[in-house]
Amino acid sequence: GLGDVYKRQAEECLQKYRQNEKIQVCLHASESFGAYYLPIIISHFNKAYPYVKVTLDIVPNRQVIHETLNFQNDFGCISLQTKNEKLLIQEILDDQPVIIVPPEHPFAQKTSVAPMDLEGQVMIMHEEGSIFEEFIHKFREKNQIAFTMPVTLSNNEAIKRAVEGGTGIALISKYTVQDEIKTHQLVAIPLTDKPITRKFYMISHKDKFLSSPVRALMDMIIHWDASHTRDNTTDIGIKP
């Protein structure tokens, strides 16, 4: 089973560690996946492979792609669909973007937000080049609606704090606001009756040698995704 594979690979790592070989996994990831999904996975990985050092750098999507193409990591995780003949690309997760508002906002009573509801709203924007920034501009143009975008913030935590403070509303990954939803600091509402989704991808260079620990972490991410998608609101662990 998968547990036996992990055990065998862990034993290989321990043997190399005792032989004083450097064992390290280096990856780059975009913010949403790197800050909210990967830490719990790496924690589980560290328990199975205590002799492996994991280095994670959280950078914009395009930088993840650039670093991967230039052999600066073992693999990367992105939220931007890309095509490159030098890359191996695997879809690993579906994510649901939602509109977030403070509890006292009129939207908090809605079950979904229609495009015309956004007319006249203040929308807090993600940094240029992000998947959300691109989506919002296309969404506004397609539906011919007007809303102001006076504030651009570079990370999810800053965006959440701004919404809590009443600066405006925002489109954000539902998974990144799980804690605030549970504590009633924020309310998350699907943008339309048919929820939009975005996808996360794992990328690696076709010519990059993948060590046993690297392959084990990649497998763990894929395995965790399979368990996570069965219940994406409460299950954040790895099934045995």
PDB file of C-alpha atoms in Angstrom:
ATOM      1  CA  GLY A   1       0.000   0.000   0.000  1.00  0.00           C
ATOM      2  CA  LEU A   2       0.906   3.686  -0.020  1.00  0.00           C
ATOM      3  CA  GLY A   3       2.069   3.448   3.601  1.00  0.00           C
ATOM      4  CA  ASP A   4       4.582   0.740   2.659  1.00  0.00           C
ATOM      5  CA  VAL A   5       5.925   2.945  -0.144  1.00  0.00           C
ATOM      6  CA  TYR A   6       6.421   5.857   2.258  1.00  0.00           C
ATOM      7  CA  LYS A   7       8.132   3.547   4.770  1.00  0.00           C
ATOM      8  CA  ARG A   8      10.511   2.141   2.150  1.00  0.00           C
ATOM      9  CA  GLN A   9      11.379   5.612   0.849  1.00  0.00           C
ATOM     10  CA  ALA A  10      11.883   6.888   4.401  1.00  0.00           C
ATOM     11  CA  GLU A  11      14.317   4.044   5.066  1.00  0.00           C
ATOM     12  CA  GLU A  12      16.246   5.017   1.914  1.00  0.00           C
ATOM     13  CA  CYS A  13      16.426   8.587   3.165  1.00  0.00           C
ATOM     14  CA  LEU A  14      17.681   7.474   6.578  1.00  0.00           C
ATOM     15  CA  GLN A  15      20.382   5.365   4.958  1.00  0.00           C
ATOM     16  CA  LYS A  16      21.572   8.317   2.868  1.00  0.00           C
ATOM     17  CA  TYR A  17      21.443  10.541   5.944  1.00  0.00           C
ATOM     18  CA  ARG A  18      23.713   8.143   7.808  1.00  0.00           C
ATOM     19  CA  GLN A  19      26.044   8.223   4.828  1.00  0.00           C
ATOM     20  CA  ASN A  20      26.201  12.026   5.254  1.00  0.00           C
ATOM     21  CA  GLU A  21      24.472  12.709   1.957  1.00  0.00           C
ATOM     22  CA  LYS A  22      22.549  15.989   1.743  1.00  0.00           C
ATOM     23  CA  ILE A  23      18.822  15.297   1.500  1.00  0.00           C
ATOM     24  CA  GLN A  24      16.691  18.277   0.590  1.00  0.00           C
ATOM     25  CA  VAL A  25      13.473  19.075  -1.263  1.00  0.00           C
ATOM     26  CA  CYS A  26      13.134  22.554  -2.716  1.00  0.00           C
ATOM     27  CA  LEU A  27       9.877  23.869  -4.111  1.00  0.00           C
ATOM     28  CA  HIS A  28       8.220  27.125  -5.106  1.00  0.00           C
ATOM     29  CA  ALA A  29       4.490  27.748  -4.832  1.00  0.00           C
ATOM     30  CA  SER A  30       1.996  30.518  -5.447  1.00  0.00           C
ATOM     31  CA  GLU A  31       0.556  32.163  -2.357  1.00  0.00           C
ATOM     32  CA  SER A  32      -2.809  30.451  -1.942  1.00  0.00           C
ATOM     33  CA  PHE A  33      -1.437  26.938  -2.340  1.00  0.00           C
ATOM     34  CA  GLY A  34       1.866  27.637  -0.633  1.00  0.00           C
ATOM     35  CA  ALA A  35       0.505  29.403   2.435  1.00  0.00           C
ATOM     36  CA  TYR A  36      -2.747  27.514   3.042  1.00  0.00           C
ATOM     37  CA  TYR A  37      -2.461  24.025   1.545  1.00  0.00           C
ATOM     38  CA  LEU A  38       1.219  23.052   1.666  1.00  0.00           C
ATOM     39  CA  PRO A  39       2.057  23.638   5.368  1.00  0.00           C
ATOM     40  CA  ILE A  40      -0.227  20.824   6.588  1.00  0.00           C
ATOM     41  CA  ILE A  41       1.079  18.488   3.871  1.00  0.00           C
ATOM     42  CA  ILE A  42       4.715  19.316   4.673  1.00  0.00           C
ATOM     43  CA  SER A  43       3.988  18.706   8.351  1.00  0.00           C
ATOM     44  CA  HIS A  44       2.809  15.179   7.544  1.00  0.00           C
ATOM     45  CA  PHE A  45       5.754  14.685   5.205  1.00  0.00           C
ATOM     46  CA  ASN A  46       8.197  15.772   7.918  1.00  0.00           C
ATOM     47  CA  LYS A  47       6.828  13.120  10.284  1.00  0.00           C
ATOM     48  CA  ALA A  48       7.360  10.412   7.662  1.00  0.00           C
ATOM     49  CA  TYR A  49      10.734  11.803   6.512  1.00  0.00           C
ATOM     50  CA  PRO A  50      12.341  13.534   9.500  1.00  0.00           C
ATOM     51  CA  TYR A  51      15.777  13.503   7.846  1.00  0.00           C
ATOM     52  CA  VAL A  52      14.672  15.486   4.801  1.00  0.00           C
ATOM     53  CA  LYS A  53      14.894  19.273   4.791  1.00  0.00           C
ATOM     54  CA  VAL A  54      12.025  20.939   2.911  1.00  0.00           C
ATOM     55  CA  THR A  55      12.511  24.473   1.600  1.00  0.00           C
ATOM     56  CA  LEU A  56       9.386  26.295   0.386  1.00  0.00           C
ATOM     57  CA  ASP A  57       9.456  29.728  -1.235  1.00  0.00           C
ATOM     58  CA  ILE A  58       6.128  31.480  -1.857  1.00  0.00           C
ATOM     59  CA  VAL A  59       6.315  33.634  -4.986  1.00  0.00           C
ATOM     60  CA  PRO A  60       3.972  34.777  -7.808  1.00  0.00           C
ATOM     61  CA  ASN A  61       2.813  32.190 -10.347  1.00  0.00           C
ATOM     62  CA  ARG A  62       5.035  33.397 -13.154  1.00  0.00           C
ATOM     63  CA  GLN A  63       8.093  33.309 -10.922  1.00  0.00           C
ATOM     64  CA  VAL A  64       7.291  29.704  -9.940  1.00  0.00           C
ATOM     65  CA  ILE A  65       7.259  28.837 -13.650  1.00  0.00           C
ATOM     66  CA  HIS A  66      10.495  30.771 -14.251  1.00  0.00           C
ATOM     67  CA  GLU A  67      12.315  29.083 -11.343  1.00  0.00           C
ATOM     68  CA  THR A  68      11.133  25.648 -12.462  1.00  0.00           C
ATOM     69  CA  LEU A  69      12.274  26.209 -16.041  1.00  0.00           C
ATOM     70  CA  ASN A  70      15.686  27.284 -14.744  1.00  0.00           C
ATOM     71  CA  PHE A  71      16.170  24.233 -12.479  1.00  0.00           C
ATOM     72  CA  GLN A  72      15.952  26.352  -9.315  1.00  0.00           C
ATOM     73  CA  ASN A  73      13.611  23.903  -7.578  1.00  0.00           C
ATOM     74  CA  ASP A  74      12.540  20.272  -7.590  1.00  0.00           C
ATOM     75  CA  PHE A  75       8.984  21.197  -8.525  1.00  0.00           C
ATOM     76  CA  GLY A  76       6.437  23.976  -8.179  1.00  0.00           C
ATOM     77  CA  CYS A  77       2.731  24.515  -7.491  1.00  0.00           C
ATOM     78  CA  ILE A  78       0.765  27.192  -9.338  1.00  0.00           C
ATOM     79  CA  SER A  79      -2.792  28.420  -9.841  1.00  0.00           C
ATOM     80  CA  LEU A  80      -2.188  29.551 -13.401  1.00  0.00           C
ATOM     81  CA  GLN A  81      -2.847  27.295 -16.375  1.00  0.00           C
ATOM     82  CA  THR A  82       0.278  27.151 -18.481  1.00  0.00           C
ATOM     83  CA  LYS A  83       1.738  25.255 -21.426  1.00  0.00           C
ATOM     84  CA  ASN A  84       5.443  24.669 -21.974  1.00  0.00           C
ATOM     85  CA  GLU A  85       7.110  21.790 -23.757  1.00  0.00           C
ATOM     86  CA  LYS A  86       9.854  21.736 -21.102  1.00  0.00           C
ATOM     87  CA  LEU A  87       7.436  21.217 -18.220  1.00  0.00           C
ATOM     88  CA  LEU A  88       5.515  18.260 -16.844  1.00  0.00           C
ATOM     89  CA  ILE A  89       2.177  19.673 -15.690  1.00  0.00           C
ATOM     90  CA  GLN A  90      -0.319  17.862 -13.483  1.00  0.00           C
ATOM     91  CA  GLU A  91      -3.656  19.160 -12.230  1.00  0.00           C
ATOM     92  CA  ILE A  92      -3.821  18.635  -8.469  1.00  0.00           C
ATOM     93  CA  LEU A  93      -6.740  20.533  -6.982  1.00  0.00           C
ATOM     94  CA  ASP A  94      -9.969  22.403  -7.688  1.00  0.00           C
ATOM     95  CA  ASP A  95     -10.530  25.538  -5.652  1.00  0.00           C
ATOM     96  CA  GLN A  96     -13.687  27.651  -5.286  1.00  0.00           C
ATOM     97  CA  PRO A  97     -13.302  31.434  -5.314  1.00  0.00           C
ATOM     98  CA  VAL A  98     -15.898  33.298  -3.234  1.00  0.00           C
ATOM     99  CA  ILE A  99     -16.861  36.871  -2.460  1.00  0.00           C
ATOM    100  CA  ILE A 100     -15.990  37.776   1.138  1.00  0.00           C
ATOM    101  CA  VAL A 101     -17.734  40.485   3.157  1.00  0.00           C
ATOM    102  CA  PRO A 102     -17.971  41.484   6.840  1.00  0.00           C
ATOM    103  CA  PRO A 103     -21.039  40.098   8.679  1.00  0.00           C
ATOM    104  CA  GLU A 104     -22.846  43.462   8.650  1.00  0.00           C
ATOM    105  CA  HIS A 105     -22.629  43.814   4.837  1.00  0.00           C
ATOM    106  CA  PRO A 106     -25.948  43.385   2.934  1.00  0.00           C
ATOM    107  CA  PHE A 107     -24.387  40.550   0.888  1.00  0.00           C
ATOM    108  CA  ALA A 108     -23.973  38.505   4.077  1.00  0.00           C
ATOM    109  CA  GLN A 109     -27.658  37.535   3.874  1.00  0.00           C
ATOM    110  CA  LYS A 110     -27.402  36.296   0.291  1.00  0.00           C
ATOM    111  CA  THR A 111     -26.900  32.699  -0.847  1.00  0.00           C
ATOM    112  CA  SER A 112     -25.081  33.895  -3.979  1.00  0.00           C
ATOM    113  CA  VAL A 113     -23.985  37.172  -5.538  1.00  0.00           C
ATOM    114  CA  ALA A 114     -25.209  37.949  -9.070  1.00  0.00           C
ATOM    115  CA  PRO A 115     -23.019  40.016 -11.413  1.00  0.00           C
ATOM    116  CA  MET A 116     -25.300  43.071 -11.213  1.00  0.00           C
ATOM    117  CA  ASP A 117     -25.072  42.996  -7.398  1.00  0.00           C
ATOM    118  CA  LEU A 118     -21.495  44.180  -7.751  1.00  0.00           C
ATOM    119  CA  GLU A 119     -22.540  47.427  -9.439  1.00  0.00           C
ATOM    120  CA  GLY A 120     -21.172  50.321  -7.369  1.00  0.00           C
ATOM    121  CA  GLN A 121     -19.267  48.119  -4.905  1.00  0.00           C
ATOM    122  CA  VAL A 122     -15.671  48.718  -3.793  1.00  0.00           C
ATOM    123  CA  MET A 123     -13.581  45.702  -4.835  1.00  0.00           C
ATOM    124  CA  ILE A 124     -10.234  45.075  -3.145  1.00  0.00           C
ATOM    125  CA  MET A 125      -7.908  43.776  -5.829  1.00  0.00           C
ATOM    126  CA  HIS A 126      -5.155  41.180  -5.882  1.00  0.00           C
ATOM    127  CA  GLU A 127      -1.761  42.107  -7.307  1.00  0.00           C
ATOM    128  CA  GLU A 128      -1.302  42.433 -11.055  1.00  0.00           C
ATOM    129  CA  GLY A 129      -0.791  39.107 -12.783  1.00  0.00           C
ATOM    130  CA  SER A 130      -2.772  37.055 -10.271  1.00  0.00           C
ATOM    131  CA  ILE A 131      -5.533  34.758 -11.471  1.00  0.00           C
ATOM    132  CA  PHE A 132      -8.104  36.743  -9.459  1.00  0.00           C
ATOM    133  CA  GLU A 133      -7.009  40.086 -10.904  1.00  0.00           C
ATOM    134  CA  GLU A 134      -7.359  38.711 -14.412  1.00  0.00           C
ATOM    135  CA  PHE A 135     -10.739  37.150 -13.658  1.00  0.00           C
ATOM    136  CA  ILE A 136     -12.217  40.317 -12.120  1.00  0.00           C
ATOM    137  CA  HIS A 137     -11.280  42.452 -15.127  1.00  0.00           C
ATOM    138  CA  LYS A 138     -12.751  39.915 -17.570  1.00  0.00           C
ATOM    139  CA  PHE A 139     -15.858  39.494 -15.397  1.00  0.00           C
ATOM    140  CA  ARG A 140     -16.455  43.254 -15.250  1.00  0.00           C
ATOM    141  CA  GLU A 141     -16.044  43.635 -19.005  1.00  0.00           C
ATOM    142  CA  LYS A 142     -18.236  40.639 -19.857  1.00  0.00           C
ATOM    143  CA  ASN A 143     -21.108  41.760 -17.605  1.00  0.00           C
ATOM    144  CA  GLN A 144     -20.668  45.488 -18.304  1.00  0.00           C
ATOM    145  CA  ILE A 145     -20.788  46.457 -14.658  1.00  0.00           C
ATOM    146  CA  ALA A 146     -18.995  49.277 -12.862  1.00  0.00           C
ATOM    147  CA  PHE A 147     -17.312  49.005  -9.487  1.00  0.00           C
ATOM    148  CA  THR A 148     -14.352  50.833  -8.019  1.00  0.00           C
ATOM    149  CA  MET A 149     -10.976  49.200  -7.368  1.00  0.00           C
ATOM    150  CA  PRO A 150      -9.020  51.762  -5.326  1.00  0.00           C
ATOM    151  CA  VAL A 151      -6.947  49.284  -3.309  1.00  0.00           C
ATOM    152  CA  THR A 152      -4.563  46.572  -4.526  1.00  0.00           C
ATOM    153  CA  LEU A 153      -2.966  44.254  -1.960  1.00  0.00           C
ATOM    154  CA  SER A 154      -0.321  41.618  -2.538  1.00  0.00           C
ATOM    155  CA  ASN A 155      -1.441  38.809  -0.232  1.00  0.00           C
ATOM    156  CA  ASN A 156      -4.546  37.091   1.092  1.00  0.00           C
ATOM    157  CA  GLU A 157      -4.026  38.022   4.748  1.00  0.00           C
ATOM    158  CA  ALA A 158      -3.904  41.733   3.930  1.00  0.00           C
ATOM    159  CA  ILE A 159      -7.007  41.396   1.753  1.00  0.00           C
ATOM    160  CA  LYS A 160      -8.928  39.620   4.523  1.00  0.00           C
ATOM    161  CA  ARG A 161      -7.981  42.273   7.095  1.00  0.00           C
ATOM    162  CA  ALA A 162      -9.062  45.045   4.717  1.00  0.00           C
ATOM    163  CA  VAL A 163     -12.463  43.403   4.196  1.00  0.00           C
ATOM    164  CA  GLU A 164     -12.883  42.931   7.950  1.00  0.00           C
ATOM    165  CA  GLY A 165     -12.130  46.638   8.386  1.00  0.00           C
ATOM    166  CA  GLY A 166     -14.853  47.656   5.935  1.00  0.00           C
ATOM    167  CA  THR A 167     -12.581  48.845   3.109  1.00  0.00           C
ATOM    168  CA  GLY A 168     -14.504  46.830   0.527  1.00  0.00           C
ATOM    169  CA  ILE A 169     -15.345  43.326  -0.648  1.00  0.00           C
ATOM    170  CA  ALA A 170     -13.010  40.835  -2.348  1.00  0.00           C
ATOM    171  CA  LEU A 171     -12.842  37.694  -4.423  1.00  0.00           C
ATOM    172  CA  ILE A 172     -10.677  35.088  -2.716  1.00  0.00           C
ATOM    173  CA  SER A 173     -10.112  31.349  -2.365  1.00  0.00           C
ATOM    174  CA  LYS A 174     -12.706  29.831  -0.024  1.00  0.00           C
ATOM    175  CA  TYR A 175     -10.067  27.650   1.616  1.00  0.00           C
ATOM    176  CA  THR A 176      -8.040  30.696   2.685  1.00  0.00           C
ATOM    177  CA  VAL A 177     -10.932  32.069   4.769  1.00  0.00           C
ATOM    178  CA  GLN A 178     -11.973  28.882   6.590  1.00  0.00           C
ATOM    179  CA  ASP A 179     -10.849  30.233   9.988  1.00  0.00           C
ATOM    180  CA  GLU A 180     -12.590  33.590   9.552  1.00  0.00           C
ATOM    181  CA  ILE A 181     -15.806  31.867   8.439  1.00  0.00           C
ATOM    182  CA  LYS A 182     -15.787  29.621  11.515  1.00  0.00           C
ATOM    183  CA  THR A 183     -15.256  32.583  13.857  1.00  0.00           C
ATOM    184  CA  HIS A 184     -17.864  34.706  11.998  1.00  0.00           C
ATOM    185  CA  GLN A 185     -15.339  37.437  11.209  1.00  0.00           C
ATOM    186  CA  LEU A 186     -16.159  37.116   7.510  1.00  0.00           C
ATOM    187  CA  VAL A 187     -18.951  35.705   5.361  1.00  0.00           C
ATOM    188  CA  ALA A 188     -18.192  33.906   2.087  1.00  0.00           C
ATOM    189  CA  ILE A 189     -20.751  33.879  -0.750  1.00  0.00           C
ATOM    190  CA  PRO A 190     -20.467  32.201  -4.178  1.00  0.00           C
ATOM    191  CA  LEU A 191     -20.168  34.766  -6.939  1.00  0.00           C
ATOM    192  CA  THR A 192     -22.948  33.261  -9.067  1.00  0.00           C
ATOM    193  CA  ASP A 193     -25.564  30.515  -8.803  1.00  0.00           C
ATOM    194  CA  LYS A 194     -23.082  28.304 -10.667  1.00  0.00           C
ATOM    195  CA  PRO A 195     -19.899  28.564  -8.590  1.00  0.00           C
ATOM    196  CA  ILE A 196     -16.759  29.296 -10.542  1.00  0.00           C
ATOM    197  CA  THR A 197     -13.684  27.165  -9.908  1.00  0.00           C
ATOM    198  CA  ARG A 198      -9.979  27.533 -10.455  1.00  0.00           C
ATOM    199  CA  LYS A 199      -7.356  24.814 -10.510  1.00  0.00           C
ATOM    200  CA  PHE A 200      -3.957  24.288  -8.968  1.00  0.00           C
ATOM    201  CA  TYR A 201      -1.194  22.555 -10.906  1.00  0.00           C
ATOM    202  CA  MET A 202       2.059  20.830 -10.004  1.00  0.00           C
ATOM    203  CA  ILE A 203       4.904  21.499 -12.440  1.00  0.00           C
ATOM    204  CA  SER A 204       8.403  20.080 -12.830  1.00  0.00           C
ATOM    205  CA  HIS A 205      11.080  20.303 -15.502  1.00  0.00           C
ATOM    206  CA  LYS A 206      11.070  17.299 -17.829  1.00  0.00           C
ATOM    207  CA  ASP A 207      14.852  17.014 -17.522  1.00  0.00           C
ATOM    208  CA  LYS A 208      14.968  17.403 -13.735  1.00  0.00           C
ATOM    209  CA  PHE A 209      16.036  14.331 -11.754  1.00  0.00           C
ATOM    210  CA  LEU A 210      13.456  13.663  -9.039  1.00  0.00           C
ATOM    211  CA  SER A 211      14.891  11.963  -5.967  1.00  0.00           C
ATOM    212  CA  SER A 212      12.884   9.527  -3.836  1.00  0.00           C
ATOM    213  CA  PRO A 213      12.021  12.218  -1.232  1.00  0.00           C
ATOM    214  CA  VAL A 214      10.866  14.594  -3.976  1.00  0.00           C
ATOM    215  CA  ARG A 215       8.655  11.943  -5.552  1.00  0.00           C
ATOM    216  CA  ALA A 216       7.316  11.051  -2.107  1.00  0.00           C
ATOM    217  CA  LEU A 217       6.266  14.656  -1.403  1.00  0.00           C
ATOM    218  CA  MET A 218       4.684  14.950  -4.856  1.00  0.00           C
ATOM    219  CA  ASP A 219       2.778  11.714  -4.236  1.00  0.00           C
ATOM    220  CA  MET A 220       1.679  12.974  -0.831  1.00  0.00           C
ATOM    221  CA  ILE A 221       0.272  16.174  -2.369  1.00  0.00           C
ATOM    222  CA  ILE A 222      -1.699  14.137  -4.909  1.00  0.00           C
ATOM    223  CA  HIS A 223      -2.890  11.685  -2.244  1.00  0.00           C
ATOM    224  CA  TRP A 224      -3.884  14.514   0.081  1.00  0.00           C
ATOM    225  CA  ASP A 225      -5.874  16.093  -2.738  1.00  0.00           C
ATOM    226  CA  ALA A 226      -7.851  12.878  -3.192  1.00  0.00           C
ATOM    227  CA  SER A 227      -8.843  12.856   0.483  1.00  0.00           C
ATOM    228  CA  HIS A 228      -9.409  16.612   0.603  1.00  0.00           C
ATOM    229  CA  THR A 229     -11.835  16.673  -2.311  1.00  0.00           C
ATOM    230  CA  ARG A 230     -14.128  14.189  -0.571  1.00  0.00           C
ATOM    231  CA  ASP A 231     -14.914  16.875   2.023  1.00  0.00           C
ATOM    232  CA  ASN A 232     -13.331  20.221   1.252  1.00  0.00           C
ATOM    233  CA  THR A 233     -14.714  21.974   4.298  1.00  0.00           C
ATOM    234  CA  THR A 234     -13.610  19.836   7.223  1.00  0.00           C
ATOM    235  CA  ASP A 235     -11.008  17.326   6.104  1.00  0.00           C
ATOM    236  CA  ILE A 236      -7.572  18.877   5.914  1.00  0.00           C
ATOM    237  CA  GLY A 237      -5.600  15.751   6.774  1.00  0.00           C
ATOM    238  CA  ILE A 238      -4.092  12.914   4.845  1.00  0.00           C
ATOM    239  CA  LYS A 239      -6.026   9.693   4.833  1.00  0.00           C
ATOM    240  CA  PRO A 240      -3.997   6.617   5.825  1.00  0.00           C
TER     241      PRO A 240
END
